[in-house]
PDB file of N, CA, C and O in Angstrom:
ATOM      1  N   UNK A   1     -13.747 -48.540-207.801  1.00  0.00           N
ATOM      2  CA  UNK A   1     -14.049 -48.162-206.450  1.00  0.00           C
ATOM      3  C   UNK A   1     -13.085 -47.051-206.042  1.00  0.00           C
ATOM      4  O   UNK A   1     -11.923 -47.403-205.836  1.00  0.00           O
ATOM      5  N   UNK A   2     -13.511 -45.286-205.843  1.00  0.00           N
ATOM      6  CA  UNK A   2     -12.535 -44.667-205.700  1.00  0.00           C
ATOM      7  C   UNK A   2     -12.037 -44.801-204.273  1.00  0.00           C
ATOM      8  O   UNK A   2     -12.121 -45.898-203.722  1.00  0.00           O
ATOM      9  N   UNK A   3     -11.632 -43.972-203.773  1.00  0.00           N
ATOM     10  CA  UNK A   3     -10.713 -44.112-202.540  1.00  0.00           C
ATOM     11  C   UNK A   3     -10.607 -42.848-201.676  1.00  0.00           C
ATOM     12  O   UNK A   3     -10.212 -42.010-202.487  1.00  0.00           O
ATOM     13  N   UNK A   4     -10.670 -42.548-201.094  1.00  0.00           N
ATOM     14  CA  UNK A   4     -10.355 -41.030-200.403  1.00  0.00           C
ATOM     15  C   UNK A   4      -9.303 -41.194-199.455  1.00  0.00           C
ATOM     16  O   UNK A   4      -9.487 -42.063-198.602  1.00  0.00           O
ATOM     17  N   UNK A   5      -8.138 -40.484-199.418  1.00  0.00           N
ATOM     18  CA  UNK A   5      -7.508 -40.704-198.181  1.00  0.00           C
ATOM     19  C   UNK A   5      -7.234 -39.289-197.418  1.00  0.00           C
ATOM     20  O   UNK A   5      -6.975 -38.361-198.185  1.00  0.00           O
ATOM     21  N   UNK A   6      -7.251 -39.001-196.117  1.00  0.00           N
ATOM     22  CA  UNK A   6      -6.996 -38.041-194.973  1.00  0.00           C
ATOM     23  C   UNK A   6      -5.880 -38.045-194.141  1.00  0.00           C
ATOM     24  O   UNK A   6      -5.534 -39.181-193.814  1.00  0.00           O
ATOM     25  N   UNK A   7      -5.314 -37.277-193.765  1.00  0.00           N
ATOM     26  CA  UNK A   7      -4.079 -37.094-192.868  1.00  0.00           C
ATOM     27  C   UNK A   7      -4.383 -36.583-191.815  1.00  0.00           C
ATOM     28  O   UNK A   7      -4.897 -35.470-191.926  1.00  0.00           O
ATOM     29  N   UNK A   8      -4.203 -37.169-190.309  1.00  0.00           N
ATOM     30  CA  UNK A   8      -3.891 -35.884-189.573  1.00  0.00           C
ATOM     31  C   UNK A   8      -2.850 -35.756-189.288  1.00  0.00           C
ATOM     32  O   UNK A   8      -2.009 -36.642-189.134  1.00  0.00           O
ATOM     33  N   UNK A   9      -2.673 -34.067-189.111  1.00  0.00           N
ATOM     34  CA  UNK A   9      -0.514 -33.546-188.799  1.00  0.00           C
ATOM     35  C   UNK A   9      -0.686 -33.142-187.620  1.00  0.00           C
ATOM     36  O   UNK A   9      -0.304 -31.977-187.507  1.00  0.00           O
ATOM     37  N   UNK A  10      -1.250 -33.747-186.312  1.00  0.00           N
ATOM     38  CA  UNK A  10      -1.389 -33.709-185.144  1.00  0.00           C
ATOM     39  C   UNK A  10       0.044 -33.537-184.359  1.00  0.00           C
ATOM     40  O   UNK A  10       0.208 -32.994-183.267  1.00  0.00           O
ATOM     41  N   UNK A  11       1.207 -34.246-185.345  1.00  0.00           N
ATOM     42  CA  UNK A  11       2.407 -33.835-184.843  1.00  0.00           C
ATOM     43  C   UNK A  11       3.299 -34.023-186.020  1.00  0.00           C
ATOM     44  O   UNK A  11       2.847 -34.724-186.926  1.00  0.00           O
ATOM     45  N   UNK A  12       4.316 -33.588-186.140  1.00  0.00           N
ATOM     46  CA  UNK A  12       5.025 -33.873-187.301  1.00  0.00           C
ATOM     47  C   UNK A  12       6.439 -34.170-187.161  1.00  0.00           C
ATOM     48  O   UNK A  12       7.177 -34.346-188.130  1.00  0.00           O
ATOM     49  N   UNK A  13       6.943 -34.243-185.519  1.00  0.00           N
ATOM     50  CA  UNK A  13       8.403 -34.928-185.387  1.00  0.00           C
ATOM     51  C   UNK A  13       8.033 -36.536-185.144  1.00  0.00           C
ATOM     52  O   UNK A  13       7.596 -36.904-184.053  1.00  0.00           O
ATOM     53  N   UNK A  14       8.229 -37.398-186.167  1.00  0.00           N
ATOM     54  CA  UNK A  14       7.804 -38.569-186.271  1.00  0.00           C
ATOM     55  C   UNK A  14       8.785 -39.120-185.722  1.00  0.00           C
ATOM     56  O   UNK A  14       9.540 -39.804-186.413  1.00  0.00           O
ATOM     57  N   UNK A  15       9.090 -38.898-183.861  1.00  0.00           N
ATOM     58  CA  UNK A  15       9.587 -39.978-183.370  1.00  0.00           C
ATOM     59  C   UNK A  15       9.750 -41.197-182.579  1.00  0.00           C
ATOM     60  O   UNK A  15      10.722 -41.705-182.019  1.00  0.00           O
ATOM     61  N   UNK A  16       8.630 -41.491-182.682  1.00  0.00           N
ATOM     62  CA  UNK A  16       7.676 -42.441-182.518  1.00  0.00           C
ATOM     63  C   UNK A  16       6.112 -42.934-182.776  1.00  0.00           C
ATOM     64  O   UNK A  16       5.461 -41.892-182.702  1.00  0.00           O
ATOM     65  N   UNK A  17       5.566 -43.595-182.937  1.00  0.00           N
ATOM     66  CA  UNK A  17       4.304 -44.174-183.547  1.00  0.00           C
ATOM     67  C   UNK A  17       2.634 -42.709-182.685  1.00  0.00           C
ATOM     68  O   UNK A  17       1.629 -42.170-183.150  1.00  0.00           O
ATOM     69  N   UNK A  18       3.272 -42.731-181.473  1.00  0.00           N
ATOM     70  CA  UNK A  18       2.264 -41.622-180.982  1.00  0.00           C
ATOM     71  C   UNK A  18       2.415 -40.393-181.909  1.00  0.00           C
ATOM     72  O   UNK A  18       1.411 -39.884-182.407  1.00  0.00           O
ATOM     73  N   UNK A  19       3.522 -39.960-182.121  1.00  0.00           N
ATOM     74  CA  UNK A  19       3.470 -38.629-182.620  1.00  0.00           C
ATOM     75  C   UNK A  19       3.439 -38.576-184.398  1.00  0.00           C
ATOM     76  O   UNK A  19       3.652 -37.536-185.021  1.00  0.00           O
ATOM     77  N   UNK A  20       3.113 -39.984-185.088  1.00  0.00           N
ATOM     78  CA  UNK A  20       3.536 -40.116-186.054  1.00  0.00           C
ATOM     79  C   UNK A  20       2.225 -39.924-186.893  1.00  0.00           C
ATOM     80  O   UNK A  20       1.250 -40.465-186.372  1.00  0.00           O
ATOM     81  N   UNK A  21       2.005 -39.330-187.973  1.00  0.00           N
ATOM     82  CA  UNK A  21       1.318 -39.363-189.034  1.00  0.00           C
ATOM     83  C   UNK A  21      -0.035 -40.402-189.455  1.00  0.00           C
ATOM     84  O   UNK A  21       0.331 -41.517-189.826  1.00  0.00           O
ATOM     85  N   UNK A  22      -1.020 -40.254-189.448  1.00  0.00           N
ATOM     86  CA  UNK A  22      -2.682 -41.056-189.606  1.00  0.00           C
ATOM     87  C   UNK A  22      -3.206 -40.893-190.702  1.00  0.00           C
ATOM     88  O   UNK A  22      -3.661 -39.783-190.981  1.00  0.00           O
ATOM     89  N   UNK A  23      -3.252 -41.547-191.261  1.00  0.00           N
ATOM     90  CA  UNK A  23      -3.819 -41.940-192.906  1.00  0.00           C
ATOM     91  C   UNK A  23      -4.856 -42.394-193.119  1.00  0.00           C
ATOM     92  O   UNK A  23      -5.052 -43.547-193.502  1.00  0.00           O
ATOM     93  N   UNK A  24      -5.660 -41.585-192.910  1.00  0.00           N
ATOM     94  CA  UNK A  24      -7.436 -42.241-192.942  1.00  0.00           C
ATOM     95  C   UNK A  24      -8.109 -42.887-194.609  1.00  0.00           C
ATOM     96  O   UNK A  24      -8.423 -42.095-195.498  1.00  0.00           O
ATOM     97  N   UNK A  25      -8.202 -44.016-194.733  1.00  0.00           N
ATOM     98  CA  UNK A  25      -8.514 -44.459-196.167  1.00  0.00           C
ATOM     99  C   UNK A  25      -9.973 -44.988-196.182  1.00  0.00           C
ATOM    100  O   UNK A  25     -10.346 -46.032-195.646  1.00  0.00           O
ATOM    101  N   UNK A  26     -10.761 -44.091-196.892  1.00  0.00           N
ATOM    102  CA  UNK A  26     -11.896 -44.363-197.184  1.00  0.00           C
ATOM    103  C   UNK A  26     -12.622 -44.650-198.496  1.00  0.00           C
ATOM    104  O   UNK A  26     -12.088 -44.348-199.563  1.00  0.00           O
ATOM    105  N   UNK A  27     -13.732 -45.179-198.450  1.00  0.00           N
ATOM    106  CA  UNK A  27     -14.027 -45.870-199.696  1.00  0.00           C
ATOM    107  C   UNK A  27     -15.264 -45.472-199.871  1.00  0.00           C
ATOM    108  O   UNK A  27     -16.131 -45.779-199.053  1.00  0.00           O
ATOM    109  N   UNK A  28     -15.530 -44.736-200.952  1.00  0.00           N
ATOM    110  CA  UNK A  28     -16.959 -44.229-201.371  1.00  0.00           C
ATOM    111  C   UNK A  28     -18.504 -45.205-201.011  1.00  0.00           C
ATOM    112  O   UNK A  28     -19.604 -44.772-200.670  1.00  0.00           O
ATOM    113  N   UNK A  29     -18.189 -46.228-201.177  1.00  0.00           N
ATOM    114  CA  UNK A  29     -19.396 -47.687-201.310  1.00  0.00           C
ATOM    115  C   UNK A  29     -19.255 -47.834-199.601  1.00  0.00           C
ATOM    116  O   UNK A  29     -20.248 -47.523-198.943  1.00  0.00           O
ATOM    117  N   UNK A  30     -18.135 -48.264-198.949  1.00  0.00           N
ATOM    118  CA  UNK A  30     -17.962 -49.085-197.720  1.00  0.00           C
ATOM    119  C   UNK A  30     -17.773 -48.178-196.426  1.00  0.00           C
ATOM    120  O   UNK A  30     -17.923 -48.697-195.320  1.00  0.00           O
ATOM    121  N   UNK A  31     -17.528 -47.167-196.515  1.00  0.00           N
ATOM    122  CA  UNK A  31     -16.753 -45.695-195.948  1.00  0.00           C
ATOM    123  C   UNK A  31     -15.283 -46.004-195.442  1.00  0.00           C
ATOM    124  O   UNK A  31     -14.300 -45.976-196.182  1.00  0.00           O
ATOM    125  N   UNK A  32     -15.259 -46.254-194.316  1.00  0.00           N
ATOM    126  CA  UNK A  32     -13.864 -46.515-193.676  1.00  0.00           C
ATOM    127  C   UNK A  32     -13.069 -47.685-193.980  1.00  0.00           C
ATOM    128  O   UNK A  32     -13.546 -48.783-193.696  1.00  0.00           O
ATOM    129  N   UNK A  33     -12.126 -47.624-194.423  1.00  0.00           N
ATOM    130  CA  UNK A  33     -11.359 -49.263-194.864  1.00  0.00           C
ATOM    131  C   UNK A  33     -10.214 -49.228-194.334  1.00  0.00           C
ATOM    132  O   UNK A  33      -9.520 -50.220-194.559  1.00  0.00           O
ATOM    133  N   UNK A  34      -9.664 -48.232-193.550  1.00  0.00           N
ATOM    134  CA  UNK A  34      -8.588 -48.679-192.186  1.00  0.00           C
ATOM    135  C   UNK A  34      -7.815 -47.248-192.129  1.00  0.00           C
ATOM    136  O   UNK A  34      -7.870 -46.262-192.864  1.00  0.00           O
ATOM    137  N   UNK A  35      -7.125 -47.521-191.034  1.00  0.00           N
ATOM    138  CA  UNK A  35      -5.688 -46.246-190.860  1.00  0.00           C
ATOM    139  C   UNK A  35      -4.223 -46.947-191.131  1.00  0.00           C
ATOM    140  O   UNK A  35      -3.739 -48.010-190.744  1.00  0.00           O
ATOM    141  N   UNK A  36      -3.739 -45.901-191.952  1.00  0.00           N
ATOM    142  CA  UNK A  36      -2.168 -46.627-192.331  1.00  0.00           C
ATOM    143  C   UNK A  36      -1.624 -45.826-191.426  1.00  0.00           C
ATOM    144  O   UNK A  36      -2.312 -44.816-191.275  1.00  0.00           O
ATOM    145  N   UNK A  37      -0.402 -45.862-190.568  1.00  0.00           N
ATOM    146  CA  UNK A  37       0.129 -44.940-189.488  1.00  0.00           C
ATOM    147  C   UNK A  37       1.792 -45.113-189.975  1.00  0.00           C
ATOM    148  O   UNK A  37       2.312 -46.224-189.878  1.00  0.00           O
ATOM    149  N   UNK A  38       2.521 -44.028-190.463  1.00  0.00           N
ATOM    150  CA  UNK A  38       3.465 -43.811-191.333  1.00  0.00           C
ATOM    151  C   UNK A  38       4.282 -43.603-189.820  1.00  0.00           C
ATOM    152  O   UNK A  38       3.554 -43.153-188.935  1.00  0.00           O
ATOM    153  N   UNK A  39       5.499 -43.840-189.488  1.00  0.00           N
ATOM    154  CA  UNK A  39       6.513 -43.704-188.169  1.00  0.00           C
ATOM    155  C   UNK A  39       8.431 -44.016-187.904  1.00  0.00           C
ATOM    156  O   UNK A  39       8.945 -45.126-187.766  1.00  0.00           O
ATOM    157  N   UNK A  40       8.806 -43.319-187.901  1.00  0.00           N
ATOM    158  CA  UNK A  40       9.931 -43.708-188.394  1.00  0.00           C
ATOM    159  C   UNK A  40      10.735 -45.686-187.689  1.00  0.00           C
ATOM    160  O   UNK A  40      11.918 -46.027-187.693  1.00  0.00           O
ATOM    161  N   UNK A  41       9.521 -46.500-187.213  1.00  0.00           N
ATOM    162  CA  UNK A  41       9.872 -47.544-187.272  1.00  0.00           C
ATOM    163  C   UNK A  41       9.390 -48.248-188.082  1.00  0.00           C
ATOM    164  O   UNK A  41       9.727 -49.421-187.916  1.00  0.00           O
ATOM    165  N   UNK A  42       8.514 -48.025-189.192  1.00  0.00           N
ATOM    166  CA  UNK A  42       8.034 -48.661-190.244  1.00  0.00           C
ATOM    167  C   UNK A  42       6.661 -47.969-190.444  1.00  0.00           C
ATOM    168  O   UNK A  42       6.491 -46.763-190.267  1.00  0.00           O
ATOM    169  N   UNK A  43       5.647 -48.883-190.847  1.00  0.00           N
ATOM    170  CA  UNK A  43       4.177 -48.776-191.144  1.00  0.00           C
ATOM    171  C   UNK A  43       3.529 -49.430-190.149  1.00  0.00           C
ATOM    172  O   UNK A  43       3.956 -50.193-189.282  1.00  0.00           O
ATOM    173  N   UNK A  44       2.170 -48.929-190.448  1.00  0.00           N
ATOM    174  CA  UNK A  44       0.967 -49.756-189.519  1.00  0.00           C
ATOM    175  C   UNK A  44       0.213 -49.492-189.856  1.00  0.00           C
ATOM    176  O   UNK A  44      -0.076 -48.312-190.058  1.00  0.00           O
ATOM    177  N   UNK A  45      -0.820 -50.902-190.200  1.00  0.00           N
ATOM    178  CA  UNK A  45      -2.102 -50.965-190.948  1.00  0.00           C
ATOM    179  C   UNK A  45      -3.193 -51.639-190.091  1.00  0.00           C
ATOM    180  O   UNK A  45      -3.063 -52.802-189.709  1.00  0.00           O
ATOM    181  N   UNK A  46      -4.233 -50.912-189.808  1.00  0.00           N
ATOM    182  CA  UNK A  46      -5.239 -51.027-189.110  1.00  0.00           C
ATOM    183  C   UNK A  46      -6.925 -51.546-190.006  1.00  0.00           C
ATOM    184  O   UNK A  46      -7.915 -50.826-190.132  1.00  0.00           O
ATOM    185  N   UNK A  47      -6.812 -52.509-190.335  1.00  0.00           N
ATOM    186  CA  UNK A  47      -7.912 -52.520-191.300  1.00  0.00           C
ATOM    187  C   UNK A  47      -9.940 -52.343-190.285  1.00  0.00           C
ATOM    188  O   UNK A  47     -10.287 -52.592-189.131  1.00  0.00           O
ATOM    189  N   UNK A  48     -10.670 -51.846-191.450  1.00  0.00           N
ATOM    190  CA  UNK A  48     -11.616 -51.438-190.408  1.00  0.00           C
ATOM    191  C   UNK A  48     -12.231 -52.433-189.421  1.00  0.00           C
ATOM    192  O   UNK A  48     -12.597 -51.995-188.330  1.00  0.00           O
ATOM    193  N   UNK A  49     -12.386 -53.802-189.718  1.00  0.00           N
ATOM    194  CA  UNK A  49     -12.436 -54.680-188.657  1.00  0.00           C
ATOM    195  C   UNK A  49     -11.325 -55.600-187.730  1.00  0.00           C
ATOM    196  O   UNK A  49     -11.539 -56.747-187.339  1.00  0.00           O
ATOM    197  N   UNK A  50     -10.237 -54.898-187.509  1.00  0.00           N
ATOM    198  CA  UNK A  50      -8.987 -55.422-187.122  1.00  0.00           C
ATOM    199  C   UNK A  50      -8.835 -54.445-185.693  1.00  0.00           C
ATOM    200  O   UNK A  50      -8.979 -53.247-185.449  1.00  0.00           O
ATOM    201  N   UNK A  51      -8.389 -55.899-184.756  1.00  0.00           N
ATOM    202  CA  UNK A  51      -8.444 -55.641-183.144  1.00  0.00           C
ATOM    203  C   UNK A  51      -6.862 -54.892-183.505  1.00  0.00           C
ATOM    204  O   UNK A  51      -6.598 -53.747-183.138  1.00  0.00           O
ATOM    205  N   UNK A  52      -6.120 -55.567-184.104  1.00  0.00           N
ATOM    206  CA  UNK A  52      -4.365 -55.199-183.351  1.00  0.00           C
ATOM    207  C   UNK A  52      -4.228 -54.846-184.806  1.00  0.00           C
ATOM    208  O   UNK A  52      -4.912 -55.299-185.723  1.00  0.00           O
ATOM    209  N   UNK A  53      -3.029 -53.777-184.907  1.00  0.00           N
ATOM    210  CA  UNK A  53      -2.273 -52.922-186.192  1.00  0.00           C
ATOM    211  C   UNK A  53      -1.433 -54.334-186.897  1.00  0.00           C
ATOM    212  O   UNK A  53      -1.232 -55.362-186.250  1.00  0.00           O
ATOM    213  N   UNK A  54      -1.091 -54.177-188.052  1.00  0.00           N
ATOM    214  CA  UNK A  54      -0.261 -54.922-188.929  1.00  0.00           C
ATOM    215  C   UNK A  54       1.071 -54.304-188.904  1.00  0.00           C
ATOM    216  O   UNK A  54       1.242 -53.322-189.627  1.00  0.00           O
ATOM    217  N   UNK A  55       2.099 -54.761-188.133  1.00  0.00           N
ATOM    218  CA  UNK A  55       3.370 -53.837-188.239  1.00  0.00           C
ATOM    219  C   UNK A  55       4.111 -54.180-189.199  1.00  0.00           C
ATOM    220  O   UNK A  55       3.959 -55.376-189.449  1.00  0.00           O
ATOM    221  N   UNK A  56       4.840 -53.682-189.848  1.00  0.00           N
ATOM    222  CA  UNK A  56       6.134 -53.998-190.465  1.00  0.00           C
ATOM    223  C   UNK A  56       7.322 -52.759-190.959  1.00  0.00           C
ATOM    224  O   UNK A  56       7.072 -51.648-191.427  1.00  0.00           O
ATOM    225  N   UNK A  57       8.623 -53.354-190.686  1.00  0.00           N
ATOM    226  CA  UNK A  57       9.531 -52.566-189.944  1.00  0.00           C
ATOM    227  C   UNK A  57       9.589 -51.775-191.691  1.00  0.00           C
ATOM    228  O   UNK A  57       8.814 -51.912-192.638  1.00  0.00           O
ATOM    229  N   UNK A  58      10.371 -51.264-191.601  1.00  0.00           N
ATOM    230  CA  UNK A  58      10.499 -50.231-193.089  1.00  0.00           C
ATOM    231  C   UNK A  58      11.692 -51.435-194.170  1.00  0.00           C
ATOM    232  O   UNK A  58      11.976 -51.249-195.353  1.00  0.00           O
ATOM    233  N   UNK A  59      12.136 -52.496-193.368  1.00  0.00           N
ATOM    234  CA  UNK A  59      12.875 -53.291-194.223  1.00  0.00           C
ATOM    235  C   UNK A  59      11.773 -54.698-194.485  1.00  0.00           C
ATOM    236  O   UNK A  59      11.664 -55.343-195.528  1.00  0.00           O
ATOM    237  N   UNK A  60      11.184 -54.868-193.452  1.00  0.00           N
ATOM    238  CA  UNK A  60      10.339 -55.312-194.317  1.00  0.00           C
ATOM    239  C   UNK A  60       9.353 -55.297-195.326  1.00  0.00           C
ATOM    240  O   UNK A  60       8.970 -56.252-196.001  1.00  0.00           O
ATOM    241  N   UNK A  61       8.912 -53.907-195.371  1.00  0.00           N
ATOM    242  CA  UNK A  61       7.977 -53.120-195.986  1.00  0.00           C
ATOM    243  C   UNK A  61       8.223 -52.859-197.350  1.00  0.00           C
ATOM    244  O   UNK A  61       7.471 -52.654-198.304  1.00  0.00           O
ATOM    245  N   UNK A  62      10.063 -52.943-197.162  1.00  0.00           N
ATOM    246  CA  UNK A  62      10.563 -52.642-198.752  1.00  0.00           C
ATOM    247  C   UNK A  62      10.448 -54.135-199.453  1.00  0.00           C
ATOM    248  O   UNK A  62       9.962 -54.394-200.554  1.00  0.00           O
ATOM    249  N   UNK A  63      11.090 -55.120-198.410  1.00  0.00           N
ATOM    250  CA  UNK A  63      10.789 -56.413-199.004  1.00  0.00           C
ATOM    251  C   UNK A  63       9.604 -57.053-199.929  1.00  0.00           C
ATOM    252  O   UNK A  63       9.578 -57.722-200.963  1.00  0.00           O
ATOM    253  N   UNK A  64       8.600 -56.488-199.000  1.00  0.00           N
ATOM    254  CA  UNK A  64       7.102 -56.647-199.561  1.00  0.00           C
ATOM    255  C   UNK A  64       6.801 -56.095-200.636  1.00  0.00           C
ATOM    256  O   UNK A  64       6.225 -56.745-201.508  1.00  0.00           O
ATOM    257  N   UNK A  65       7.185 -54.525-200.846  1.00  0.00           N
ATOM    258  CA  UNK A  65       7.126 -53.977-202.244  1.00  0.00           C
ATOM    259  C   UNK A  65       7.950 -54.563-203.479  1.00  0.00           C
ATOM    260  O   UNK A  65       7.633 -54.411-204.659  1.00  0.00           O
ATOM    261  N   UNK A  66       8.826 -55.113-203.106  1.00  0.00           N
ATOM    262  CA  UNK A  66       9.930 -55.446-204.049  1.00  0.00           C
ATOM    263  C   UNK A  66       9.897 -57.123-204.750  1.00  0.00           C
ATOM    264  O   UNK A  66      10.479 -57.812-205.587  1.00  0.00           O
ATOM    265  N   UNK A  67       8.571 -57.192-203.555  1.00  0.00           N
ATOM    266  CA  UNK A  67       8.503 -59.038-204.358  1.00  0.00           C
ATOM    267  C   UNK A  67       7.145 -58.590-205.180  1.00  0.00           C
ATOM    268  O   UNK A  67       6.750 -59.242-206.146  1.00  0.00           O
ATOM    269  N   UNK A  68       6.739 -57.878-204.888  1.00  0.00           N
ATOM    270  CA  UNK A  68       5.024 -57.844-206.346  1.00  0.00           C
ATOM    271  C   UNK A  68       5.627 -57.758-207.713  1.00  0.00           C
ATOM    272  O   UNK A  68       6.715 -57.232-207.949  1.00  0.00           O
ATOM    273  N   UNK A  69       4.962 -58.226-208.456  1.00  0.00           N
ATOM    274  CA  UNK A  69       5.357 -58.234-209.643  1.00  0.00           C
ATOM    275  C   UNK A  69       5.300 -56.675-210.231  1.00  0.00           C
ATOM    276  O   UNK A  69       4.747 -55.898-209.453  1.00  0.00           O
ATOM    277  N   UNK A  70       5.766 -56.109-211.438  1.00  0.00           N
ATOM    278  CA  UNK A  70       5.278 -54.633-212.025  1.00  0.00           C
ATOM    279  C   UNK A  70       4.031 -54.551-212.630  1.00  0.00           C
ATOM    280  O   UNK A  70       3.684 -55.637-213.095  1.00  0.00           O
ATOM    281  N   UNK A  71       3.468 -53.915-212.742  1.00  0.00           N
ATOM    282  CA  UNK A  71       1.993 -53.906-213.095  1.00  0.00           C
ATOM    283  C   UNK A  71       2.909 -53.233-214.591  1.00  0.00           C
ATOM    284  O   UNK A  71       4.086 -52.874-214.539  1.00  0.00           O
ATOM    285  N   UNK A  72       2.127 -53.190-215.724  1.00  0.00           N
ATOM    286  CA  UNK A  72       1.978 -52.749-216.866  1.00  0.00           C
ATOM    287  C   UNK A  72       1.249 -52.194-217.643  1.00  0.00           C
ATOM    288  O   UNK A  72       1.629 -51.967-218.792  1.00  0.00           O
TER     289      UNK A  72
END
């Protein structure tokens, strides 16, 4: 299932979540499969049927990456 992803650089002093970076991720089969919103207080994941964003701070975010196992 490929993937397409989009940016808008609507602003680029990321200092706060308004002015911060939009990551449009789309999916060839399904079209839209959410916005990731990159900000210098972490991430935010908006999946396409989701009322409220998924926050997590950039220490938790590392946490999360750091417990998956390595792929091989």
């Amino acid at each position: 299932m490929a993937k397409s992803v989009t940016m808008a650089t609507e602003g680029l002093d990321i200092g706060n979540v308004q002015t911060a970076p939009v990551f449009k991720i789309k999916d060839d089969k399904e079209g839209v499969v959410g916005d990731l919103t990159v900000s210098q207080g972490g991430v935010r994941w908006r999946g396409k049927y989701q009322r409220e964003d998924v926050h997590l701070t950039w220490e938790e975010f590392d946490e999360l990456i750091k417990a998956r196992p390595a792929k091989k």
